[in-house]
Amino acid sequence: MTSFSRAIGAEFAKIGTTRMWWILAAVMFGYIALLAGGLSALFAGIESGAISPDAVGSGSQGLPSFGSLPPLIYSFASSIGYVFPVLLGALATTGEFRHQTLTPTFLANPRRGQVLGAKTIALFVMGAVLGVVALLASVGVGALVIGAFGLDPLLGESATWALIGRTVLAMAVWATIGVGLGVLVPSQVASIVIVLAFTQFVEPLLRFASLFTEVTQGIGNYLPGAASDALVGASFFTLAAPGGTAAAMLEWWQGGLVLLAYAIAATVIGYMVSWKRDVT
Amino acid sequence: MPDGAVIEFSNITKTFGTVTAVNDLSFTVEPGRVTGFLGPNGAGKTTTLRMLLGLVAPTSGTATIGGIRYRDLPRPLQTVGAALEAASFHPGRTARNHLAVYARAAGLPAARIDAVLHLVGLSAHGGQRVGGYSLGMRQRLGLAFTLLGDPGVLVLDEPINGLDPEGIKWIRGFLRAMADEGRTVLVSSHLLSEVQQSVDDVIIIATGALVHRGTLASLETEAAPRILVDSPDRTALAAALGHAGIEFSVGRTGLLAAAPDAALIGHVAFLAGVELSALHRERKGLEEAFLALVNGGGDTHGNETGNASGGESR
């Protein structure tokens, strides 16, 4: 075995020997299952007529047209769940600084760039695993509820399976963005605050605000969350566009490249500012 | 049995901003001996050891193990075992898993994990999370990590800190056994008394610079010799010493004369017809010699009385 493949093995062992990953996976599953189940019941209920539009309170003409419901519900896996792989990546990296495990890590393998590369690969795979768990919640629960209302969950459509595959990819890249953030901001508390504030508050606001003019809309497409939604191909966000017009998103592969660029930029800069510095 | 290798520091310097933590330090550490690396807290010991291990980049100079920088060692854990002061554990990981992570990184067989846990007496606690460990157990786990690759070179930073008397006795025997097997053992401490029973050679630094290196015995001869002399008639004795031009100070139990040997003082007293009640060389403790060295500061490069690498046969 080369030292690089050993380093990757060690990074997997680090994740597997602590409880963080499955705690995050469990919380994420519950969160997405609840939202996907609840919203698909609401929308499928309206669409199938089981729930009267008047009961929703906005009147029949005020309801947004959500096109096809299943992809929207399925995309919750990444559009809502992406914060979890970011957290996993950031915690895995900042934990090394916090618990001073960089010392034994660099003693066992002094090639630091290789260690960071190994961590990125391990977290990419773990992000994909979280992606699968998230899809079990959004597709599993969502399809069940949609089917229960007599609507087609579109599970036979190749487009649905393309969305599922691209969701796994998006979640994997999000975990490596977390690694990049962790080396960029090695303080664990600061990192967590940034992840939560940015994903839950700052970016949604920016994306919403950017929709008001065409120029800012073009810029808004390059925000990481928007790029991720473009990669996956469906988003709850397009529903919220002012005037009900779905914003033009990037192509899925463009979104993927933009997301990847964020991961690489954060990791490379983080390597410079923290990873290769003195361990004291 | 792994072979020890020579550790060599040559003109190594580290500055943090405007502070010089380690200043142009050069010395070698030989296999088969226990070398104490001594100096007060803040003297630069930990920084020096971290530079050897590639964790801190030197501002200038080099530190090598068997002629190779740590970062270039093909099998680092199998070459050098290090236990550094900071407790570097994830509290949620068990001791066995902690070791398993680094065994994996270094390509070591899983059997080594149980072997080293047994060696440091933690076999019964290997499945316990490290967060619940006492300080002494953490020290032992740090040592288990050190031994994981069965290295020929051991670098231990303040290994005795926090150990109970039984643990201290154990580690002394352990250091001796490691050196007797031909390994290189470098162990730092801020207290000479902590390690004086186990070290062969000493390297003493103060404010980042070398102040002494040599065998442990060489420390004793370091201090300027003084002769304790007393007489029923101290006034006459003082006059005789003064007449002979020998400097002295008045101590509680007699006069302390600055002279290379007791015979000279006896002769002076005999010529002056002064009766002596005491005459012997004052024995200065190792600790005192150590303190005198580290308090003297780093300007005494010239007073090397031996060489840690050459050593004197014991």
mmCIF file with all atom_site columns, C-alpha atoms in Angstrom, chain A residues 70-268:
data_model
loop_
_atom_site.group_PDB
_atom_site.id
_atom_site.type_symbol
_atom_site.label_atom_id
_atom_site.label_alt_id
_atom_site.label_comp_id
_atom_site.label_asym_id
_atom_site.label_entity_id
_atom_site.label_seq_id
_atom_site.pdbx_PDB_ins_code
_atom_site.Cartn_x
_atom_site.Cartn_y
_atom_site.Cartn_z
_atom_site.occupancy
_atom_site.B_iso_or_equiv
_atom_site.pdbx_formal_charge
_atom_site.auth_seq_id
_atom_site.auth_comp_id
_atom_site.auth_asym_id
_atom_site.auth_atom_id
_atom_site.pdbx_PDB_model_num
ATOM 1   C CA . PRO A 1 70  ? -42.012 14.758 -6.896  1.00 0.00 ? 70  PRO A CA 1
ATOM 2   C CA . PRO A 1 71  ? -38.664 16.264 -8.049  1.00 0.00 ? 71  PRO A CA 1
ATOM 3   C CA . LEU A 1 72  ? -39.279 19.235 -5.803  1.00 0.00 ? 72  LEU A CA 1
ATOM 4   C CA . ILE A 1 73  ? -39.858 17.022 -2.764  1.00 0.00 ? 73  ILE A CA 1
ATOM 5   C CA . TYR A 1 74  ? -36.948 14.714 -3.657  1.00 0.00 ? 74  TYR A CA 1
ATOM 6   C CA . SER A 1 75  ? -34.568 17.636 -3.975  1.00 0.00 ? 75  SER A CA 1
ATOM 7   C CA . PHE A 1 76  ? -35.068 18.412 -0.276  1.00 0.00 ? 76  PHE A CA 1
ATOM 8   C CA . ALA A 1 77  ? -32.291 15.874 0.303   1.00 0.00 ? 77  ALA A CA 1
ATOM 9   C CA . SER A 1 78  ? -29.733 18.410 -0.849  1.00 0.00 ? 78  SER A CA 1
ATOM 10  C CA . SER A 1 79  ? -31.544 21.766 -0.832  1.00 0.00 ? 79  SER A CA 1
ATOM 11  C CA . ILE A 1 80  ? -32.286 21.361 2.875   1.00 0.00 ? 80  ILE A CA 1
ATOM 12  C CA . GLY A 1 81  ? -29.895 18.580 3.863   1.00 0.00 ? 81  GLY A CA 1
ATOM 13  C CA . TYR A 1 82  ? -26.662 20.082 2.489   1.00 0.00 ? 82  TYR A CA 1
ATOM 14  C CA . VAL A 1 83  ? -25.818 21.699 5.800   1.00 0.00 ? 83  VAL A CA 1
ATOM 15  C CA . PHE A 1 84  ? -25.135 18.248 7.305   1.00 0.00 ? 84  PHE A CA 1
ATOM 16  C CA . PRO A 1 85  ? -22.247 17.135 5.065   1.00 0.00 ? 85  PRO A CA 1
ATOM 17  C CA . VAL A 1 86  ? -20.749 20.622 5.411   1.00 0.00 ? 86  VAL A CA 1
ATOM 18  C CA . LEU A 1 87  ? -20.910 20.256 9.179   1.00 0.00 ? 87  LEU A CA 1
ATOM 19  C CA . LEU A 1 88  ? -19.383 16.771 9.039   1.00 0.00 ? 88  LEU A CA 1
ATOM 20  C CA . GLY A 1 89  ? -16.475 17.993 6.927   1.00 0.00 ? 89  GLY A CA 1
ATOM 21  C CA . ALA A 1 90  ? -15.923 21.081 9.058   1.00 0.00 ? 90  ALA A CA 1
ATOM 22  C CA . LEU A 1 91  ? -16.088 19.104 12.321  1.00 0.00 ? 91  LEU A CA 1
ATOM 23  C CA . ALA A 1 92  ? -13.727 16.404 11.041  1.00 0.00 ? 92  ALA A CA 1
ATOM 24  C CA . THR A 1 93  ? -11.174 19.056 10.161  1.00 0.00 ? 93  THR A CA 1
ATOM 25  C CA . THR A 1 94  ? -11.538 21.536 13.020  1.00 0.00 ? 94  THR A CA 1
ATOM 26  C CA . GLY A 1 95  ? -11.563 18.622 15.487  1.00 0.00 ? 95  GLY A CA 1
ATOM 27  C CA . GLU A 1 96  ? -7.946  17.921 14.525  1.00 0.00 ? 96  GLU A CA 1
ATOM 28  C CA . PHE A 1 97  ? -7.019  21.420 15.625  1.00 0.00 ? 97  PHE A CA 1
ATOM 29  C CA . ARG A 1 98  ? -9.256  21.419 18.686  1.00 0.00 ? 98  ARG A CA 1
ATOM 30  C CA . HIS A 1 99  ? -8.114  18.074 20.090  1.00 0.00 ? 99  HIS A CA 1
ATOM 31  C CA . GLN A 1 100 ? -4.529  18.615 18.929  1.00 0.00 ? 100 GLN A CA 1
ATOM 32  C CA . THR A 1 101 ? -4.632  15.383 16.966  1.00 0.00 ? 101 THR A CA 1
ATOM 33  C CA . LEU A 1 102 ? -2.696  17.112 14.194  1.00 0.00 ? 102 LEU A CA 1
ATOM 34  C CA . THR A 1 103 ? 0.413   16.197 16.191  1.00 0.00 ? 103 THR A CA 1
ATOM 35  C CA . PRO A 1 104 ? 0.022   12.385 15.974  1.00 0.00 ? 104 PRO A CA 1
ATOM 36  C CA . THR A 1 105 ? -1.438  12.749 12.481  1.00 0.00 ? 105 THR A CA 1
ATOM 37  C CA . PHE A 1 106 ? 1.614   14.588 11.155  1.00 0.00 ? 106 PHE A CA 1
ATOM 38  C CA . LEU A 1 107 ? 3.973   12.339 13.100  1.00 0.00 ? 107 LEU A CA 1
ATOM 39  C CA . ALA A 1 108 ? 2.456   9.298  11.403  1.00 0.00 ? 108 ALA A CA 1
ATOM 40  C CA . ASN A 1 109 ? 2.468   11.016 8.015   1.00 0.00 ? 109 ASN A CA 1
ATOM 41  C CA . PRO A 1 110 ? 4.559   14.181 7.733   1.00 0.00 ? 110 PRO A CA 1
ATOM 42  C CA . ARG A 1 111 ? 3.420   14.768 4.139   1.00 0.00 ? 111 ARG A CA 1
ATOM 43  C CA . ARG A 1 112 ? 0.743   17.246 5.047   1.00 0.00 ? 112 ARG A CA 1
ATOM 44  C CA . GLY A 1 113 ? -0.659  17.889 1.588   1.00 0.00 ? 113 GLY A CA 1
ATOM 45  C CA . GLN A 1 114 ? -1.205  14.165 1.259   1.00 0.00 ? 114 GLN A CA 1
ATOM 46  C CA . VAL A 1 115 ? -3.062  14.047 4.581   1.00 0.00 ? 115 VAL A CA 1
ATOM 47  C CA . LEU A 1 116 ? -5.365  16.872 3.516   1.00 0.00 ? 116 LEU A CA 1
ATOM 48  C CA . GLY A 1 117 ? -5.975  15.176 0.181   1.00 0.00 ? 117 GLY A CA 1
ATOM 49  C CA . ALA A 1 118 ? -6.803  11.923 1.976   1.00 0.00 ? 118 ALA A CA 1
ATOM 50  C CA . LYS A 1 119 ? -9.200  13.741 4.277   1.00 0.00 ? 119 LYS A CA 1
ATOM 51  C CA . THR A 1 120 ? -10.921 15.350 1.297   1.00 0.00 ? 120 THR A CA 1
ATOM 52  C CA . ILE A 1 121 ? -11.392 11.976 -0.384  1.00 0.00 ? 121 ILE A CA 1
ATOM 53  C CA . ALA A 1 122 ? -12.688 10.311 2.794   1.00 0.00 ? 122 ALA A CA 1
ATOM 54  C CA . LEU A 1 123 ? -15.154 13.140 3.403   1.00 0.00 ? 123 LEU A CA 1
ATOM 55  C CA . PHE A 1 124 ? -16.261 13.072 -0.249  1.00 0.00 ? 124 PHE A CA 1
ATOM 56  C CA . VAL A 1 125 ? -17.278 9.443  0.251   1.00 0.00 ? 125 VAL A CA 1
ATOM 57  C CA . MET A 1 126 ? -18.890 10.177 3.626   1.00 0.00 ? 126 MET A CA 1
ATOM 58  C CA . GLY A 1 127 ? -20.777 13.072 2.025   1.00 0.00 ? 127 GLY A CA 1
ATOM 59  C CA . ALA A 1 128 ? -22.083 10.649 -0.592  1.00 0.00 ? 128 ALA A CA 1
ATOM 60  C CA . VAL A 1 129 ? -23.178 8.301  2.209   1.00 0.00 ? 129 VAL A CA 1
ATOM 61  C CA . LEU A 1 130 ? -25.049 11.181 3.856   1.00 0.00 ? 130 LEU A CA 1
ATOM 62  C CA . GLY A 1 131 ? -26.539 11.899 0.427   1.00 0.00 ? 131 GLY A CA 1
ATOM 63  C CA . VAL A 1 132 ? -27.930 8.373  0.261   1.00 0.00 ? 132 VAL A CA 1
ATOM 64  C CA . VAL A 1 133 ? -29.371 8.706  3.783   1.00 0.00 ? 133 VAL A CA 1
ATOM 65  C CA . ALA A 1 134 ? -30.919 12.067 2.855   1.00 0.00 ? 134 ALA A CA 1
ATOM 66  C CA . LEU A 1 135 ? -32.487 10.536 -0.268  1.00 0.00 ? 135 LEU A CA 1
ATOM 67  C CA . LEU A 1 136 ? -33.890 7.672  1.767   1.00 0.00 ? 136 LEU A CA 1
ATOM 68  C CA . ALA A 1 137 ? -35.719 10.367 3.700   1.00 0.00 ? 137 ALA A CA 1
ATOM 69  C CA . SER A 1 138 ? -36.816 12.642 0.845   1.00 0.00 ? 138 SER A CA 1
ATOM 70  C CA . VAL A 1 139 ? -37.533 10.025 -1.832  1.00 0.00 ? 139 VAL A CA 1
ATOM 71  C CA . GLY A 1 140 ? -38.487 7.222  0.514   1.00 0.00 ? 140 GLY A CA 1
ATOM 72  C CA . VAL A 1 141 ? -40.958 9.174  2.618   1.00 0.00 ? 141 VAL A CA 1
ATOM 73  C CA . GLY A 1 142 ? -41.920 11.623 -0.150  1.00 0.00 ? 142 GLY A CA 1
ATOM 74  C CA . ALA A 1 143 ? -42.787 8.929  -2.702  1.00 0.00 ? 143 ALA A CA 1
ATOM 75  C CA . LEU A 1 144 ? -44.778 7.019  -0.127  1.00 0.00 ? 144 LEU A CA 1
ATOM 76  C CA . VAL A 1 145 ? -46.910 10.051 0.740   1.00 0.00 ? 145 VAL A CA 1
ATOM 77  C CA . ILE A 1 146 ? -47.341 11.186 -2.876  1.00 0.00 ? 146 ILE A CA 1
ATOM 78  C CA . GLY A 1 147 ? -48.366 7.670  -3.844  1.00 0.00 ? 147 GLY A CA 1
ATOM 79  C CA . ALA A 1 148 ? -50.807 7.551  -0.945  1.00 0.00 ? 148 ALA A CA 1
ATOM 80  C CA . PHE A 1 149 ? -52.643 10.546 -2.446  1.00 0.00 ? 149 PHE A CA 1
ATOM 81  C CA . GLY A 1 150 ? -52.969 8.691  -5.721  1.00 0.00 ? 150 GLY A CA 1
ATOM 82  C CA . LEU A 1 151 ? -50.405 10.773 -7.590  1.00 0.00 ? 151 LEU A CA 1
ATOM 83  C CA . ASP A 1 152 ? -47.515 9.379  -9.610  1.00 0.00 ? 152 ASP A CA 1
ATOM 84  C CA . PRO A 1 153 ? -44.241 9.501  -7.605  1.00 0.00 ? 153 PRO A CA 1
ATOM 85  C CA . LEU A 1 154 ? -42.358 9.340  -10.953 1.00 0.00 ? 154 LEU A CA 1
ATOM 86  C CA . LEU A 1 155 ? -40.005 6.650  -9.693  1.00 0.00 ? 155 LEU A CA 1
ATOM 87  C CA . GLY A 1 156 ? -39.886 5.074  -13.136 1.00 0.00 ? 156 GLY A CA 1
ATOM 88  C CA . GLU A 1 157 ? -38.654 8.264  -14.776 1.00 0.00 ? 157 GLU A CA 1
ATOM 89  C CA . SER A 1 158 ? -34.990 8.447  -15.738 1.00 0.00 ? 158 SER A CA 1
ATOM 90  C CA . ALA A 1 159 ? -35.067 12.164 -14.874 1.00 0.00 ? 159 ALA A CA 1
ATOM 91  C CA . THR A 1 160 ? -35.900 11.255 -11.292 1.00 0.00 ? 160 THR A CA 1
ATOM 92  C CA . TRP A 1 161 ? -32.951 8.888  -11.104 1.00 0.00 ? 161 TRP A CA 1
ATOM 93  C CA . ALA A 1 162 ? -30.645 11.493 -12.648 1.00 0.00 ? 162 ALA A CA 1
ATOM 94  C CA . LEU A 1 163 ? -31.757 13.861 -9.905  1.00 0.00 ? 163 LEU A CA 1
ATOM 95  C CA . ILE A 1 164 ? -31.036 11.197 -7.300  1.00 0.00 ? 164 ILE A CA 1
ATOM 96  C CA . GLY A 1 165 ? -27.552 10.563 -8.679  1.00 0.00 ? 165 GLY A CA 1
ATOM 97  C CA . ARG A 1 166 ? -26.726 14.252 -8.875  1.00 0.00 ? 166 ARG A CA 1
ATOM 98  C CA . THR A 1 167 ? -27.980 14.742 -5.322  1.00 0.00 ? 167 THR A CA 1
ATOM 99  C CA . VAL A 1 168 ? -25.447 12.173 -4.079  1.00 0.00 ? 168 VAL A CA 1
ATOM 100 C CA . LEU A 1 169 ? -22.732 14.009 -5.997  1.00 0.00 ? 169 LEU A CA 1
ATOM 101 C CA . ALA A 1 170 ? -23.797 17.387 -4.578  1.00 0.00 ? 170 ALA A CA 1
ATOM 102 C CA . MET A 1 171 ? -23.788 16.091 -1.000  1.00 0.00 ? 171 MET A CA 1
ATOM 103 C CA . ALA A 1 172 ? -20.323 14.582 -1.533  1.00 0.00 ? 172 ALA A CA 1
ATOM 104 C CA . VAL A 1 173 ? -18.941 17.901 -2.791  1.00 0.00 ? 173 VAL A CA 1
ATOM 105 C CA . TRP A 1 174 ? -20.601 19.735 0.104   1.00 0.00 ? 174 TRP A CA 1
ATOM 106 C CA . ALA A 1 175 ? -18.653 17.575 2.569   1.00 0.00 ? 175 ALA A CA 1
ATOM 107 C CA . THR A 1 176 ? -15.383 18.590 0.888   1.00 0.00 ? 176 THR A CA 1
ATOM 108 C CA . ILE A 1 177 ? -16.475 22.237 1.106   1.00 0.00 ? 177 ILE A CA 1
ATOM 109 C CA . GLY A 1 178 ? -16.757 21.564 4.837   1.00 0.00 ? 178 GLY A CA 1
ATOM 110 C CA . VAL A 1 179 ? -13.150 20.311 4.876   1.00 0.00 ? 179 VAL A CA 1
ATOM 111 C CA . GLY A 1 180 ? -12.077 23.470 3.074   1.00 0.00 ? 180 GLY A CA 1
ATOM 112 C CA . LEU A 1 181 ? -13.965 25.650 5.524   1.00 0.00 ? 181 LEU A CA 1
ATOM 113 C CA . GLY A 1 182 ? -12.390 23.729 8.415   1.00 0.00 ? 182 GLY A CA 1
ATOM 114 C CA . VAL A 1 183 ? -8.843  24.507 7.277   1.00 0.00 ? 183 VAL A CA 1
ATOM 115 C CA . LEU A 1 184 ? -9.830  28.051 6.401   1.00 0.00 ? 184 LEU A CA 1
ATOM 116 C CA . VAL A 1 185 ? -11.374 28.651 9.846   1.00 0.00 ? 185 VAL A CA 1
ATOM 117 C CA . PRO A 1 186 ? -9.751  26.127 12.216  1.00 0.00 ? 186 PRO A CA 1
ATOM 118 C CA . SER A 1 187 ? -11.710 27.362 15.222  1.00 0.00 ? 187 SER A CA 1
ATOM 119 C CA . GLN A 1 188 ? -14.470 24.802 15.628  1.00 0.00 ? 188 GLN A CA 1
ATOM 120 C CA . VAL A 1 189 ? -16.984 27.185 17.181  1.00 0.00 ? 189 VAL A CA 1
ATOM 121 C CA . ALA A 1 190 ? -16.377 29.846 14.537  1.00 0.00 ? 190 ALA A CA 1
ATOM 122 C CA . SER A 1 191 ? -16.671 27.234 11.797  1.00 0.00 ? 191 SER A CA 1
ATOM 123 C CA . ILE A 1 192 ? -20.002 25.921 13.069  1.00 0.00 ? 192 ILE A CA 1
ATOM 124 C CA . VAL A 1 193 ? -21.383 29.442 13.459  1.00 0.00 ? 193 VAL A CA 1
ATOM 125 C CA . ILE A 1 194 ? -20.330 30.287 9.908   1.00 0.00 ? 194 ILE A CA 1
ATOM 126 C CA . VAL A 1 195 ? -21.904 27.116 8.497   1.00 0.00 ? 195 VAL A CA 1
ATOM 127 C CA . LEU A 1 196 ? -25.197 27.654 10.278  1.00 0.00 ? 196 LEU A CA 1
ATOM 128 C CA . ALA A 1 197 ? -25.410 31.404 9.730   1.00 0.00 ? 197 ALA A CA 1
ATOM 129 C CA . PHE A 1 198 ? -24.460 31.190 6.083   1.00 0.00 ? 198 PHE A CA 1
ATOM 130 C CA . THR A 1 199 ? -26.580 28.213 5.067   1.00 0.00 ? 199 THR A CA 1
ATOM 131 C CA . GLN A 1 200 ? -29.648 29.016 7.134   1.00 0.00 ? 200 GLN A CA 1
ATOM 132 C CA . PHE A 1 201 ? -29.733 32.786 6.957   1.00 0.00 ? 201 PHE A CA 1
ATOM 133 C CA . VAL A 1 202 ? -27.209 34.697 4.866   1.00 0.00 ? 202 VAL A CA 1
ATOM 134 C CA . GLU A 1 203 ? -27.347 32.703 1.660   1.00 0.00 ? 203 GLU A CA 1
ATOM 135 C CA . PRO A 1 204 ? -31.145 32.295 1.514   1.00 0.00 ? 204 PRO A CA 1
ATOM 136 C CA . LEU A 1 205 ? -31.483 36.048 1.981   1.00 0.00 ? 205 LEU A CA 1
ATOM 137 C CA . LEU A 1 206 ? -28.879 36.805 -0.662  1.00 0.00 ? 206 LEU A CA 1
ATOM 138 C CA . ARG A 1 207 ? -30.488 34.406 -3.105  1.00 0.00 ? 207 ARG A CA 1
ATOM 139 C CA . PHE A 1 208 ? -33.894 35.854 -2.495  1.00 0.00 ? 208 PHE A CA 1
ATOM 140 C CA . ALA A 1 209 ? -32.638 39.429 -2.821  1.00 0.00 ? 209 ALA A CA 1
ATOM 141 C CA . SER A 1 210 ? -30.687 38.631 -5.975  1.00 0.00 ? 210 SER A CA 1
ATOM 142 C CA . LEU A 1 211 ? -33.880 37.591 -7.734  1.00 0.00 ? 211 LEU A CA 1
ATOM 143 C CA . PHE A 1 212 ? -35.209 41.155 -7.935  1.00 0.00 ? 212 PHE A CA 1
ATOM 144 C CA . THR A 1 213 ? -32.997 42.318 -10.806 1.00 0.00 ? 213 THR A CA 1
ATOM 145 C CA . GLU A 1 214 ? -31.577 40.453 -13.746 1.00 0.00 ? 214 GLU A CA 1
ATOM 146 C CA . VAL A 1 215 ? -27.979 41.468 -13.073 1.00 0.00 ? 215 VAL A CA 1
ATOM 147 C CA . THR A 1 216 ? -27.979 40.304 -9.475  1.00 0.00 ? 216 THR A CA 1
ATOM 148 C CA . GLN A 1 217 ? -29.844 37.198 -10.518 1.00 0.00 ? 217 GLN A CA 1
ATOM 149 C CA . GLY A 1 218 ? -26.888 36.218 -12.685 1.00 0.00 ? 218 GLY A CA 1
ATOM 150 C CA . ILE A 1 219 ? -24.557 36.722 -9.745  1.00 0.00 ? 219 ILE A CA 1
ATOM 151 C CA . GLY A 1 220 ? -26.898 34.925 -7.373  1.00 0.00 ? 220 GLY A CA 1
ATOM 152 C CA . ASN A 1 221 ? -26.651 31.818 -9.537  1.00 0.00 ? 221 ASN A CA 1
ATOM 153 C CA . TYR A 1 222 ? -23.045 31.500 -8.471  1.00 0.00 ? 222 TYR A CA 1
ATOM 154 C CA . LEU A 1 223 ? -23.813 31.352 -4.758  1.00 0.00 ? 223 LEU A CA 1
ATOM 155 C CA . PRO A 1 224 ? -22.926 27.867 -3.504  1.00 0.00 ? 224 PRO A CA 1
ATOM 156 C CA . GLY A 1 225 ? -26.476 26.924 -2.577  1.00 0.00 ? 225 GLY A CA 1
ATOM 157 C CA . ALA A 1 226 ? -27.792 28.057 -5.962  1.00 0.00 ? 226 ALA A CA 1
ATOM 158 C CA . ALA A 1 227 ? -25.018 26.165 -7.731  1.00 0.00 ? 227 ALA A CA 1
ATOM 159 C CA . SER A 1 228 ? -25.928 23.078 -5.725  1.00 0.00 ? 228 SER A CA 1
ATOM 160 C CA . ASP A 1 229 ? -29.598 23.399 -6.683  1.00 0.00 ? 229 ASP A CA 1
ATOM 161 C CA . ALA A 1 230 ? -28.554 23.808 -10.312 1.00 0.00 ? 230 ALA A CA 1
ATOM 162 C CA . LEU A 1 231 ? -26.488 20.640 -10.064 1.00 0.00 ? 231 LEU A CA 1
ATOM 163 C CA . VAL A 1 232 ? -29.388 18.720 -8.581  1.00 0.00 ? 232 VAL A CA 1
ATOM 164 C CA . GLY A 1 233 ? -31.815 20.266 -11.046 1.00 0.00 ? 233 GLY A CA 1
ATOM 165 C CA . ALA A 1 234 ? -34.713 21.225 -8.825  1.00 0.00 ? 234 ALA A CA 1
ATOM 166 C CA . SER A 1 235 ? -35.143 23.505 -5.898  1.00 0.00 ? 235 SER A CA 1
ATOM 167 C CA . PHE A 1 236 ? -37.679 24.644 -3.420  1.00 0.00 ? 236 PHE A CA 1
ATOM 168 C CA . PHE A 1 237 ? -36.148 28.047 -3.927  1.00 0.00 ? 237 PHE A CA 1
ATOM 169 C CA . THR A 1 238 ? -37.494 28.578 -7.417  1.00 0.00 ? 238 THR A CA 1
ATOM 170 C CA . LEU A 1 239 ? -40.940 28.436 -5.871  1.00 0.00 ? 239 LEU A CA 1
ATOM 171 C CA . ALA A 1 240 ? -40.228 31.480 -3.785  1.00 0.00 ? 240 ALA A CA 1
ATOM 172 C CA . ALA A 1 241 ? -39.206 33.669 -6.714  1.00 0.00 ? 241 ALA A CA 1
ATOM 173 C CA . PRO A 1 242 ? -40.992 37.028 -6.680  1.00 0.00 ? 242 PRO A CA 1
ATOM 174 C CA . GLY A 1 243 ? -43.862 37.046 -9.129  1.00 0.00 ? 243 GLY A CA 1
ATOM 175 C CA . GLY A 1 244 ? -43.760 33.281 -9.301  1.00 0.00 ? 244 GLY A CA 1
ATOM 176 C CA . THR A 1 245 ? -41.286 33.213 -12.172 1.00 0.00 ? 245 THR A CA 1
ATOM 177 C CA . ALA A 1 246 ? -38.781 30.441 -11.879 1.00 0.00 ? 246 ALA A CA 1
ATOM 178 C CA . ALA A 1 247 ? -35.314 31.915 -11.988 1.00 0.00 ? 247 ALA A CA 1
ATOM 179 C CA . ALA A 1 248 ? -33.058 30.728 -14.738 1.00 0.00 ? 248 ALA A CA 1
ATOM 180 C CA . MET A 1 249 ? -30.495 28.479 -13.092 1.00 0.00 ? 249 MET A CA 1
ATOM 181 C CA . LEU A 1 250 ? -27.111 27.343 -14.336 1.00 0.00 ? 250 LEU A CA 1
ATOM 182 C CA . GLU A 1 251 ? -26.843 24.116 -16.267 1.00 0.00 ? 251 GLU A CA 1
ATOM 183 C CA . TRP A 1 252 ? -26.420 21.147 -13.930 1.00 0.00 ? 252 TRP A CA 1
ATOM 184 C CA . TRP A 1 253 ? -22.794 20.586 -14.914 1.00 0.00 ? 253 TRP A CA 1
ATOM 185 C CA . GLN A 1 254 ? -22.059 24.291 -14.523 1.00 0.00 ? 254 GLN A CA 1
ATOM 186 C CA . GLY A 1 255 ? -23.521 24.176 -11.042 1.00 0.00 ? 255 GLY A CA 1
ATOM 187 C CA . GLY A 1 256 ? -21.367 21.167 -10.254 1.00 0.00 ? 256 GLY A CA 1
ATOM 188 C CA . LEU A 1 257 ? -18.222 22.930 -11.428 1.00 0.00 ? 257 LEU A CA 1
ATOM 189 C CA . VAL A 1 258 ? -19.056 26.067 -9.438  1.00 0.00 ? 258 VAL A CA 1
ATOM 190 C CA . LEU A 1 259 ? -19.584 23.953 -6.313  1.00 0.00 ? 259 LEU A CA 1
ATOM 191 C CA . LEU A 1 260 ? -16.334 22.106 -6.915  1.00 0.00 ? 260 LEU A CA 1
ATOM 192 C CA . ALA A 1 261 ? -14.524 25.416 -7.386  1.00 0.00 ? 261 ALA A CA 1
ATOM 193 C CA . TYR A 1 262 ? -15.706 26.550 -3.939  1.00 0.00 ? 262 TYR A CA 1
ATOM 194 C CA . ALA A 1 263 ? -14.383 23.320 -2.406  1.00 0.00 ? 263 ALA A CA 1
ATOM 195 C CA . ILE A 1 264 ? -10.997 23.568 -4.117  1.00 0.00 ? 264 ILE A CA 1
ATOM 196 C CA . ALA A 1 265 ? -10.549 27.278 -3.381  1.00 0.00 ? 265 ALA A CA 1
ATOM 197 C CA . ALA A 1 266 ? -11.376 26.888 0.318   1.00 0.00 ? 266 ALA A CA 1
ATOM 198 C CA . THR A 1 267 ? -9.130  23.838 0.703   1.00 0.00 ? 267 THR A CA 1
ATOM 199 C CA . VAL A 1 268 ? -6.130  25.332 -1.097  1.00 0.00 ? 268 VAL A CA 1
#
